[in-house]
Amino acid sequence: MRRFALIAVPYLWLLVLFLVPFVIVLKISLSDVALARPPYMPQLDLSTGWEGLKAFFAELDFENFTFLTTDDLYWKAYLSSLKIAAISTLLTLAVGYPIAYGMARAAPEWRPTLLMLVILPFWTSFLIRVYSWMGILSTEGVLNTVLLKIGIISEPLMIMNTPTAVYIGIVYTYLPFMVLPIYSALEKMDESLIEAAEDLGCSKLAAFWLVTWPLSKNGIVAGSFLVFIPALGEFVIPSLLGGSGTLMIGKVLWEEFFNNRDWPVASAVAVILLLILIVPIVLFQRNEQKAREAEG
Amino acid sequence: MRRFSWFNATSLTLGFAFLYLPMILLVIYSFNESRLVTVWAGFSTKWYGELFRDQEFLDAAWVTVKVAVFSSTLATILGTMAAYVLVRAGRFLGRTLFSGMIYAPLVMPEVITGLSLLLLFIGIGLDRGVFTIVLAHTTFSMCYVSVVVSSRLSSFDRSLEEAALDLGCSAFEAFRLVTLPIIAPAVISGWLLAFTLSLDDLVIASFTTGPSATTLPIKIFSAVRLGVSPQINALSTILIAIVTIGVITTSIITKRASQAQARDEQAAIRAED
């Protein structure tokens, strides 16, 4: 009996507050907009019994999804989200790998401190970390002021409100997600393997490419998914740094919902985003499982 | 052989400069007399004064702390239960669905979680406010808690619990007297993680709140959207300071605890000899 309660409480909580809401999103994505509260129809009216249920299902249709294909704003937003997420994942890898490598090769007594220095920004507000770049990248920002004073540029750079600013924002805020899994893969690595490769005639670079890189692969894959998946649905970074020129699907969903108050279309946007995300999420979980099996 | 080459030193220096310079600049400019970011007009704490005179910010801060305390406590209880179920309960009907629902919220885009919860609250006619944000935050942060706690649960020796049961403990007593003290560090860091996630959340809170409850991130977001404002610099500095002090304190405490534990273990080994 106690065992039943132990399982039932968290189970029911997640069913009601996580799974059921998705069913509702799916249902509303098949509904029509209405000038009512809530602003969609049909409403399920259980008091009319079976007939009401049949009428309810008869009124559901794929109209919102057809609408998404006719207006090229939406598929452009999906494509540009995919592109931005992919490029920023690669950039985060390029920035994060050397940091993780440096940490893993630092003296063991330094490692806990370095680890804490990487985690610390993760505990500080995400919103504030994005905001800190607004003061740096804007036309009268710190970066332009410094570069103009040194004389590297004669005209202020327009970085704010461009995709470049979004890339910088994503790399900056998601960097710990990339560094930590790569670090934990590199830290476990046996350094004598590199020495062996060098003794056998490898150059430093070849030893890195043939030994270190493959051994850190699980960390690279895990980190890349941890950056790519949330970046795809990102809302805060494109709205603060990207301006009106950057199209990302998280922002489109937000505006569809809050500005246009078109709940059915917002729901349809969410359903498709979820469908796109299923592939990377499944791949990510497979990678995690593989890593766990390799360890155990 | 030490492989700490110039390459490693440079990459660490550049990497940490990239991570910390933006925040350091934010802290410096929070003490700037001028409204403009780039013009240094002298040291001043006037933006802090303005921040503390702004009733809306104070109200939002209070709502945020209330939500974070309630939701992280609830999430810790539910998340620990869920972790226990995942690691110890064995097979039961719908186990795959259960573990799926634990891991899925970790990777779900916030816009989707927020939208779906809002549609649920409207569907069942729940008035939106502090209560609905607490429900929403509890749901996603209990999953983080259960991941943290379950990794600790699965790594410790189960025979300790069995010994307690053999010695006449009830299942609950064995949990309270044996399991809980061992997993306590994970439970505490789970609570802290849930607390920070709740403090930090903008998107889900924006969807699930009503006009009566504005959290600090929502307030900051609407202020920041209009441009750079010096009060936000002051507020950011305060938040950065709180987090830094908190993280350093906990790391010192855990370091001391692990040192004490190592000492005890060594003493025990010596006593055995």
XYZ file of C-alpha atoms in Angstrom:
569
model
C 0.000 0.000 0.000
C 2.806 2.371 0.972
C 4.729 1.370 -2.129
C 1.668 2.212 -4.179
C 1.420 5.691 -2.646
C 5.141 6.277 -3.170
C 4.810 5.554 -6.863
C 1.402 7.156 -7.334
C 2.138 10.641 -5.965
C 4.990 11.681 -8.309
C 3.423 9.664 -11.141
C 0.067 11.400 -10.934
C 1.748 14.791 -10.522
C 3.664 14.323 -13.772
C 0.676 12.866 -15.593
C -1.568 15.808 -14.695
C 1.010 18.596 -15.022
C 3.218 17.292 -17.788
C 1.503 14.760 -20.044
C -2.101 15.983 -19.990
C -1.024 19.545 -20.925
C 0.542 18.191 -24.137
C -2.680 16.448 -25.039
C -4.444 19.778 -24.541
C -1.899 21.531 -26.795
C -2.484 18.891 -29.456
C -6.258 19.307 -29.144
C -6.112 23.105 -29.364
C -3.779 22.920 -32.372
C -6.681 21.189 -34.144
C -9.244 23.787 -33.022
C -10.339 27.092 -34.521
C -9.847 30.622 -33.249
C -12.936 32.115 -31.657
C -13.779 35.495 -30.217
C -14.490 34.127 -26.800
C -12.850 33.231 -23.561
C -10.875 31.009 -23.951
C -10.260 32.166 -27.521
C -10.666 28.874 -29.344
C -13.399 26.431 -30.214
C -14.921 23.826 -30.101
C -15.184 23.333 -26.356
C -15.712 19.851 -25.081
C -19.141 19.762 -23.450
C -19.520 16.499 -21.565
C -23.093 17.222 -20.480
C -24.404 16.395 -23.962
C -22.943 12.898 -23.732
C -21.895 10.794 -26.704
C -23.453 13.084 -29.326
C -21.530 16.042 -27.947
C -18.297 14.060 -28.060
C -18.897 13.083 -31.682
C -19.694 16.662 -32.674
C -16.541 17.791 -30.854
C -14.278 15.463 -32.798
C -16.015 16.308 -36.054
C -15.058 19.944 -35.614
C -11.346 19.275 -35.151
C -9.252 19.682 -38.292
C -5.734 20.273 -39.554
C -6.501 23.815 -40.720
C -3.814 25.398 -38.521
C -1.166 23.070 -39.880
C -2.155 23.843 -43.463
C -1.992 27.506 -42.532
C 1.585 27.042 -41.274
C 2.623 25.690 -44.671
C 0.972 28.487 -46.634
C 2.585 31.362 -44.749
C 6.321 31.160 -45.402
C 7.060 33.037 -42.153
C 6.725 29.774 -40.231
C 8.888 27.441 -42.234
C 11.475 30.201 -42.595
C 11.453 30.517 -38.806
C 11.902 26.754 -38.358
C 14.778 26.698 -40.860
C 16.473 29.740 -39.390
C 16.128 28.269 -35.856
C 17.734 25.033 -37.043
C 20.529 26.986 -38.704
C 21.169 29.251 -35.720
C 21.073 26.318 -33.297
C 23.462 24.255 -35.457
C 25.985 27.054 -36.033
C 25.963 28.105 -32.378
C 26.482 24.480 -31.319
C 29.615 24.308 -33.492
C 30.820 27.660 -32.159
C 30.213 26.556 -28.564
C 32.220 23.406 -29.268
C 35.064 25.476 -30.744
C 35.123 27.760 -27.706
C 34.375 25.101 -25.107
C 36.723 22.289 -26.146
C 39.986 24.165 -25.443
C 38.623 25.234 -22.042
C 37.652 21.666 -21.131
C 40.999 20.409 -22.420
C 42.934 22.988 -20.425
C 40.951 22.086 -17.296
C 41.512 18.360 -17.691
C 45.266 18.891 -18.167
C 45.638 21.323 -15.275
C 47.269 20.225 -12.021
C 44.825 18.015 -10.037
C 44.762 20.404 -7.085
C 43.564 23.181 -9.406
C 40.766 21.214 -11.022
C 38.029 21.664 -8.361
C 38.556 25.443 -8.464
C 38.468 25.552 -12.262
C 35.348 23.387 -12.215
C 33.677 25.767 -9.809
C 34.633 28.733 -11.997
C 32.847 27.095 -14.947
C 29.758 26.187 -12.908
C 29.449 29.546 -11.138
C 27.979 31.423 -14.152
C 25.442 28.604 -14.513
C 24.065 29.507 -11.091
C 23.792 33.206 -11.965
C 20.689 34.403 -13.698
C 20.426 33.447 -17.349
C 18.552 36.677 -18.089
C 21.318 38.785 -16.553
C 24.017 36.970 -18.491
C 22.178 37.745 -21.732
C 21.565 41.312 -20.621
C 25.259 41.847 -19.866
C 25.941 41.550 -23.604
C 23.499 44.328 -24.448
C 25.821 46.874 -22.841
C 28.811 45.417 -24.678
C 27.442 44.951 -28.180
C 25.221 47.997 -28.668
C 26.327 50.788 -31.019
C 27.510 52.946 -28.116
C 28.540 49.833 -26.207
C 31.795 48.937 -24.540
C 33.139 46.937 -27.492
C 32.626 49.702 -30.044
C 33.972 52.382 -27.709
C 37.147 50.400 -27.075
C 37.686 49.470 -30.720
C 37.093 53.058 -31.857
C 39.525 54.417 -29.271
C 42.260 51.986 -30.247
C 41.585 52.855 -33.850
C 40.920 49.349 -35.163
C 37.634 50.524 -36.638
C 36.473 53.935 -37.787
C 32.752 53.186 -37.847
C 30.922 51.475 -34.975
C 30.208 47.809 -35.675
C 26.551 46.875 -35.947
C 26.452 43.640 -33.967
C 23.453 44.240 -31.741
C 20.156 43.099 -33.311
C 21.870 40.778 -35.796
C 22.252 36.981 -35.849
C 25.898 37.473 -34.757
C 24.679 38.854 -31.424
C 22.410 35.806 -31.058
C 25.375 33.476 -31.697
C 27.445 35.276 -29.087
C 24.560 35.102 -26.613
C 23.967 31.377 -27.119
C 27.679 30.488 -26.958
C 28.053 32.547 -23.803
C 25.044 31.244 -21.893
C 25.304 27.583 -22.917
C 29.099 27.257 -22.616
C 29.018 25.333 -19.284
C 26.735 22.697 -20.870
C 29.445 22.025 -23.456
C 32.495 22.287 -21.198
C 31.291 20.000 -18.394
C 30.600 16.769 -20.363
C 33.794 17.165 -22.423
C 35.796 17.828 -19.266
C 34.421 14.729 -17.564
C 35.291 12.613 -20.625
C 38.828 14.055 -20.870
C 39.478 13.848 -17.141
C 38.893 10.089 -17.117
C 41.334 9.619 -19.975
C 44.611 7.866 -19.265
C 47.410 10.290 -20.146
C 49.878 7.481 -20.768
C 47.931 6.740 -23.970
C 49.199 10.026 -25.409
C 52.731 9.241 -24.339
C 52.429 5.829 -25.942
C 51.214 7.409 -29.193
C 54.077 9.892 -29.143
C 56.592 7.130 -28.398
C 55.223 5.268 -31.378
C 56.039 8.254 -33.562
C 52.880 10.347 -33.574
C 53.246 14.111 -33.670
C 51.427 16.009 -30.887
C 48.669 16.958 -33.291
C 48.286 13.432 -34.657
C 48.204 12.039 -31.119
C 45.445 14.476 -30.261
C 43.460 13.648 -33.374
C 43.916 9.864 -33.151
C 43.692 9.376 -29.371
C 42.264 12.304 -27.403
C 39.504 13.361 -29.802
C 37.924 9.883 -30.201
C 38.100 9.289 -26.452
C 36.230 12.540 -25.784
C 33.571 11.800 -28.387
C 30.819 10.890 -25.890
C 31.371 14.183 -24.112
C 31.322 16.123 -27.391
C 28.070 14.482 -28.502
C 26.407 15.001 -25.106
C 27.519 18.639 -24.943
C 26.384 19.338 -28.501
C 22.887 18.040 -27.812
C 22.718 19.937 -24.520
C 23.373 23.123 -26.485
C 21.456 22.344 -29.665
C 18.152 21.208 -28.123
C 17.455 24.216 -25.882
C 18.927 26.641 -28.448
C 16.342 25.508 -31.003
C 13.403 26.707 -28.919
C 15.250 29.697 -27.463
C 13.171 32.779 -26.757
C 15.084 35.151 -24.466
C 18.333 35.455 -26.464
C 16.784 36.267 -29.870
C 14.322 38.723 -28.361
C 16.954 40.652 -26.413
C 19.965 40.444 -28.738
C 18.500 39.488 -32.103
C 16.103 42.361 -32.688
C 13.300 42.119 -35.182
C 15.607 40.819 -37.928
C 16.306 37.419 -36.345
C 13.648 34.841 -36.888
C 13.463 32.036 -34.332
C 10.576 29.720 -33.751
C 10.453 30.191 -29.967
C 9.960 33.908 -30.546
C 7.314 33.278 -33.210
C 5.375 31.032 -30.836
C 5.563 33.662 -28.081
C 4.359 36.450 -30.373
C 1.616 34.311 -31.883
C 0.364 33.599 -28.398
C 0.783 36.918 -26.564
C 0.576 39.498 -29.376
C -1.765 37.928 -31.931
C -3.653 35.916 -29.320
C -4.009 33.112 -31.843
C -3.846 30.171 -29.463
C -4.589 27.427 -31.995
C -1.764 28.544 -34.329
C 0.626 28.918 -31.379
C -0.259 25.354 -30.364
C 0.325 24.075 -33.904
C 3.747 25.807 -33.923
C 4.527 24.038 -30.617
C 3.428 20.632 -31.951
C 5.728 20.903 -34.982
C 8.643 22.142 -32.864
C 8.118 19.103 -30.642
C 8.107 16.792 -33.678
C 11.392 18.301 -34.885
C 12.898 17.878 -31.419
C 11.992 14.200 -31.104
C 14.916 13.190 -33.359
C 17.701 14.966 -31.419
C 16.145 14.020 -28.060
C 16.050 10.309 -28.962
C 19.621 10.477 -30.307
C 20.735 12.242 -27.125
C 19.182 9.608 -24.889
C 20.831 6.834 -26.909
C 24.202 8.516 -26.505
C 23.657 8.830 -22.750
C 22.700 5.175 -22.495
C 25.759 4.154 -24.487
C 27.959 6.244 -22.199
C 26.385 4.674 -19.110
C 26.899 1.164 -20.485
C 30.513 1.955 -21.352
C 31.041 3.077 -17.780
C 29.177 0.306 -16.010
C 55.033 14.454 -16.824
C 53.130 17.765 -16.600
C 51.476 18.675 -19.822
C 50.500 22.171 -18.804
C 51.673 23.936 -21.914
C 51.287 27.525 -23.030
C 48.337 26.374 -25.134
C 46.395 25.190 -22.097
C 47.239 28.325 -20.156
C 46.073 30.577 -22.999
C 42.858 28.694 -23.624
C 41.971 28.763 -19.923
C 42.785 32.460 -19.606
C 40.808 33.418 -22.702
C 37.934 31.110 -21.770
C 37.548 32.464 -18.274
C 37.962 36.036 -19.502
C 35.085 35.410 -21.914
C 32.957 33.945 -19.110
C 33.621 36.626 -16.544
C 34.337 39.926 -18.330
C 30.684 40.670 -19.232
C 29.606 40.181 -15.637
C 32.531 42.196 -14.256
C 31.621 45.062 -16.611
C 28.026 44.877 -15.376
C 29.206 45.183 -11.773
C 31.527 48.112 -12.593
C 28.869 50.043 -14.462
C 26.325 49.537 -11.688
C 28.415 52.090 -9.745
C 28.489 54.569 -12.622
C 26.988 57.996 -11.992
C 25.980 58.345 -15.650
C 22.948 56.749 -17.253
C 25.025 55.763 -20.284
C 26.961 52.543 -20.213
C 30.099 53.823 -21.860
C 30.506 57.209 -20.227
C 32.136 56.977 -16.839
C 30.900 59.927 -14.806
C 32.255 58.935 -11.426
C 31.494 56.494 -8.650
C 27.966 56.494 -7.326
C 25.556 54.182 -5.576
C 22.506 56.132 -6.697
C 21.121 53.305 -8.882
C 21.032 51.061 -5.826
C 19.071 53.739 -4.023
C 16.649 54.048 -6.924
C 16.250 50.292 -7.048
C 15.323 50.074 -3.373
C 12.840 52.924 -3.698
C 11.064 51.162 -6.572
C 8.136 49.380 -4.965
C 7.425 47.298 -8.074
C 10.889 45.727 -7.938
C 10.567 44.989 -4.237
C 7.141 43.390 -4.740
C 8.445 41.308 -7.635
C 11.441 40.191 -5.568
C 9.142 39.098 -2.756
C 6.883 37.121 -5.137
C 9.956 35.474 -6.686
C 11.406 34.371 -3.354
C 8.025 33.059 -2.177
C 7.551 31.047 -5.373
C 11.121 29.722 -5.242
C 10.877 28.580 -1.602
C 7.530 26.828 -2.043
C 8.268 25.232 -5.402
C 11.775 24.042 -4.561
C 10.606 22.473 -1.302
C 7.721 20.727 -3.018
C 9.993 19.715 -5.901
C 12.544 18.261 -3.502
C 9.913 16.091 -1.799
C 8.379 14.905 -5.081
C 11.737 14.574 -6.837
C 13.239 12.498 -4.028
C 10.170 10.237 -4.085
C 10.495 9.891 -7.855
C 14.210 9.114 -7.587
C 13.479 6.455 -4.963
C 10.836 4.935 -7.218
C 13.210 4.954 -10.218
C 16.105 3.346 -8.370
C 14.405 1.092 -5.799
C 10.840 0.256 -6.804
C 11.723 -2.331 -9.445
C 9.113 -3.092 -12.043
C 5.661 -1.559 -12.052
C 3.019 -0.783 -14.587
C 4.000 2.174 -16.762
C 7.608 2.390 -15.561
C 8.880 3.414 -19.002
C 6.332 6.221 -19.184
C 7.316 7.319 -15.684
C 11.028 7.518 -16.431
C 10.243 9.216 -19.734
C 8.250 11.876 -17.895
C 11.175 12.394 -15.501
C 13.710 13.000 -18.272
C 11.559 14.758 -20.886
C 11.037 18.059 -19.002
C 14.831 18.500 -18.791
C 15.096 18.973 -22.537
C 11.654 20.418 -23.316
C 11.811 23.961 -24.715
C 10.444 26.354 -22.133
C 7.995 27.935 -24.555
C 6.263 24.589 -25.028
C 6.160 23.729 -21.317
C 4.832 27.188 -20.521
C 2.203 27.157 -23.242
C 0.941 23.680 -22.360
C 0.658 24.448 -18.639
C -1.191 27.676 -19.322
C -3.679 25.860 -21.540
C -4.180 23.301 -18.755
C -4.796 25.966 -16.111
C -7.284 27.720 -18.347
C -8.915 24.419 -19.261
C -9.614 23.559 -15.637
C -10.472 27.159 -14.755
C -7.641 27.780 -12.273
C -7.015 31.452 -11.430
C -3.468 32.295 -12.447
C -1.049 33.776 -9.940
C 1.517 32.673 -7.389
C -0.159 29.290 -6.968
C -0.018 28.363 -10.663
C 3.645 29.452 -10.997
C 4.467 27.264 -7.988
C 2.747 24.300 -9.675
C 4.632 24.921 -12.926
C 8.039 25.388 -11.288
C 7.559 22.348 -9.084
C 6.830 20.217 -12.136
C 9.970 20.984 -14.086
C 12.340 21.280 -11.148
C 11.247 18.005 -9.511
C 12.756 16.314 -12.566
C 16.138 17.979 -11.966
C 15.958 16.997 -8.280
C 15.182 13.391 -9.119
C 18.094 13.154 -11.583
C 20.519 14.540 -8.966
C 19.149 12.344 -6.155
C 18.864 9.159 -8.204
C 22.531 9.278 -9.240
C 23.472 9.385 -5.554
C 20.906 6.700 -4.650
C 22.116 4.256 -7.262
C 25.766 4.649 -6.247
C 25.457 3.709 -2.582
C 25.403 0.295 -1.010
C 21.922 -1.097 -0.734
C 22.928 -3.626 1.917
C 22.984 -0.807 4.482
C 19.246 -0.415 4.047
C 18.715 -4.160 4.162
C 20.701 -4.339 7.382
C 18.404 -1.735 8.924
C 15.362 -3.711 7.795
C 16.849 -6.918 9.247
C 17.431 -5.159 12.551
C 13.722 -4.397 12.777
C 13.309 -0.999 11.115
C 10.163 -0.354 9.139
C 10.722 0.630 5.506
C 10.088 4.264 6.372
C 12.409 4.162 9.393
C 15.137 2.602 7.262
C 14.693 5.433 4.779
C 14.687 8.143 7.435
C 17.553 6.767 9.554
C 19.836 5.241 6.921
C 19.052 6.311 3.376
C 18.165 9.953 3.920
C 21.345 10.888 5.842
C 23.447 9.286 3.103
C 21.669 10.995 0.226
C 21.291 14.286 2.149
C 24.010 16.142 0.192
C 22.248 15.262 -3.087
C 18.863 16.275 -1.652
C 20.280 19.616 -0.517
C 21.958 20.336 -3.840
C 18.712 19.290 -5.553
C 16.849 21.850 -3.457
C 19.400 24.534 -4.289
C 19.201 23.708 -7.983
C 15.386 23.848 -7.910
C 15.551 27.131 -5.997
C 17.909 28.720 -8.548
C 15.913 27.413 -11.502
C 12.773 28.953 -10.055
C 14.478 32.299 -9.326
C 15.793 32.352 -12.862
C 12.780 31.343 -14.885
C 11.236 33.930 -17.176
C 9.432 32.033 -19.913
C 7.383 29.514 -17.929
C 6.499 32.120 -15.295
C 5.320 34.537 -18.004
C 2.934 31.933 -19.366
C 1.608 30.660 -16.061
C 1.200 33.881 -14.092
C -1.703 36.267 -13.989
C -1.737 40.045 -13.627
C -1.586 39.742 -9.827
C 1.856 38.141 -9.622
C 4.919 39.532 -11.408
C 8.220 37.810 -10.733
C 11.610 39.511 -10.840
C 12.674 37.964 -14.180
C 9.428 39.177 -15.783
C 10.045 42.649 -14.365
C 13.692 42.646 -15.492
C 12.738 41.438 -18.954
C 10.193 44.173 -19.518
C 12.633 46.831 -18.217
C 15.525 45.505 -20.306
C 13.469 45.281 -23.466
C 13.200 49.055 -23.454
C 16.999 49.357 -23.436
C 19.866 49.299 -21.000
C 18.804 50.654 -17.631
C 21.208 51.317 -14.752
C 18.855 50.028 -12.054
C 19.045 46.607 -13.673
C 22.849 46.810 -13.432
C 22.501 47.377 -9.688
C 20.002 44.551 -9.351
C 22.244 42.221 -11.382
C 25.211 43.058 -9.176
C 23.210 42.188 -6.075
C 22.095 38.876 -7.591
C 25.626 38.020 -8.757
C 26.941 38.786 -5.260
C 24.310 36.568 -3.596
C 25.077 33.642 -5.909
C 28.848 34.018 -5.548
C 28.643 34.116 -1.750
C 26.202 31.187 -1.729
C 28.263 28.967 -4.021
C 31.548 29.721 -2.243
C 29.994 29.070 1.184
C 28.477 25.746 0.131
C 31.708 24.646 -1.510
C 33.665 25.450 1.679
C 31.089 23.568 3.773
C 31.155 20.490 1.531
C 34.954 20.578 1.416
C 35.104 20.649 5.222
C 32.518 17.874 5.439
C 34.431 15.646 3.041
C 37.688 16.361 4.876
C 36.009 15.455 8.169
C 34.672 12.294 6.590
C 38.113 11.343 5.278
C 39.530 11.964 8.764
C 36.869 9.771 10.363
C 37.486 7.005 7.878
C 41.223 7.104 8.497
C 40.646 7.060 12.243
C 38.379 4.051 11.816
C 41.004 2.241 9.743
C 43.673 2.976 12.380
C 41.361 1.778 15.141
C 40.848 -1.469 13.299
C 44.576 -2.073 13.125
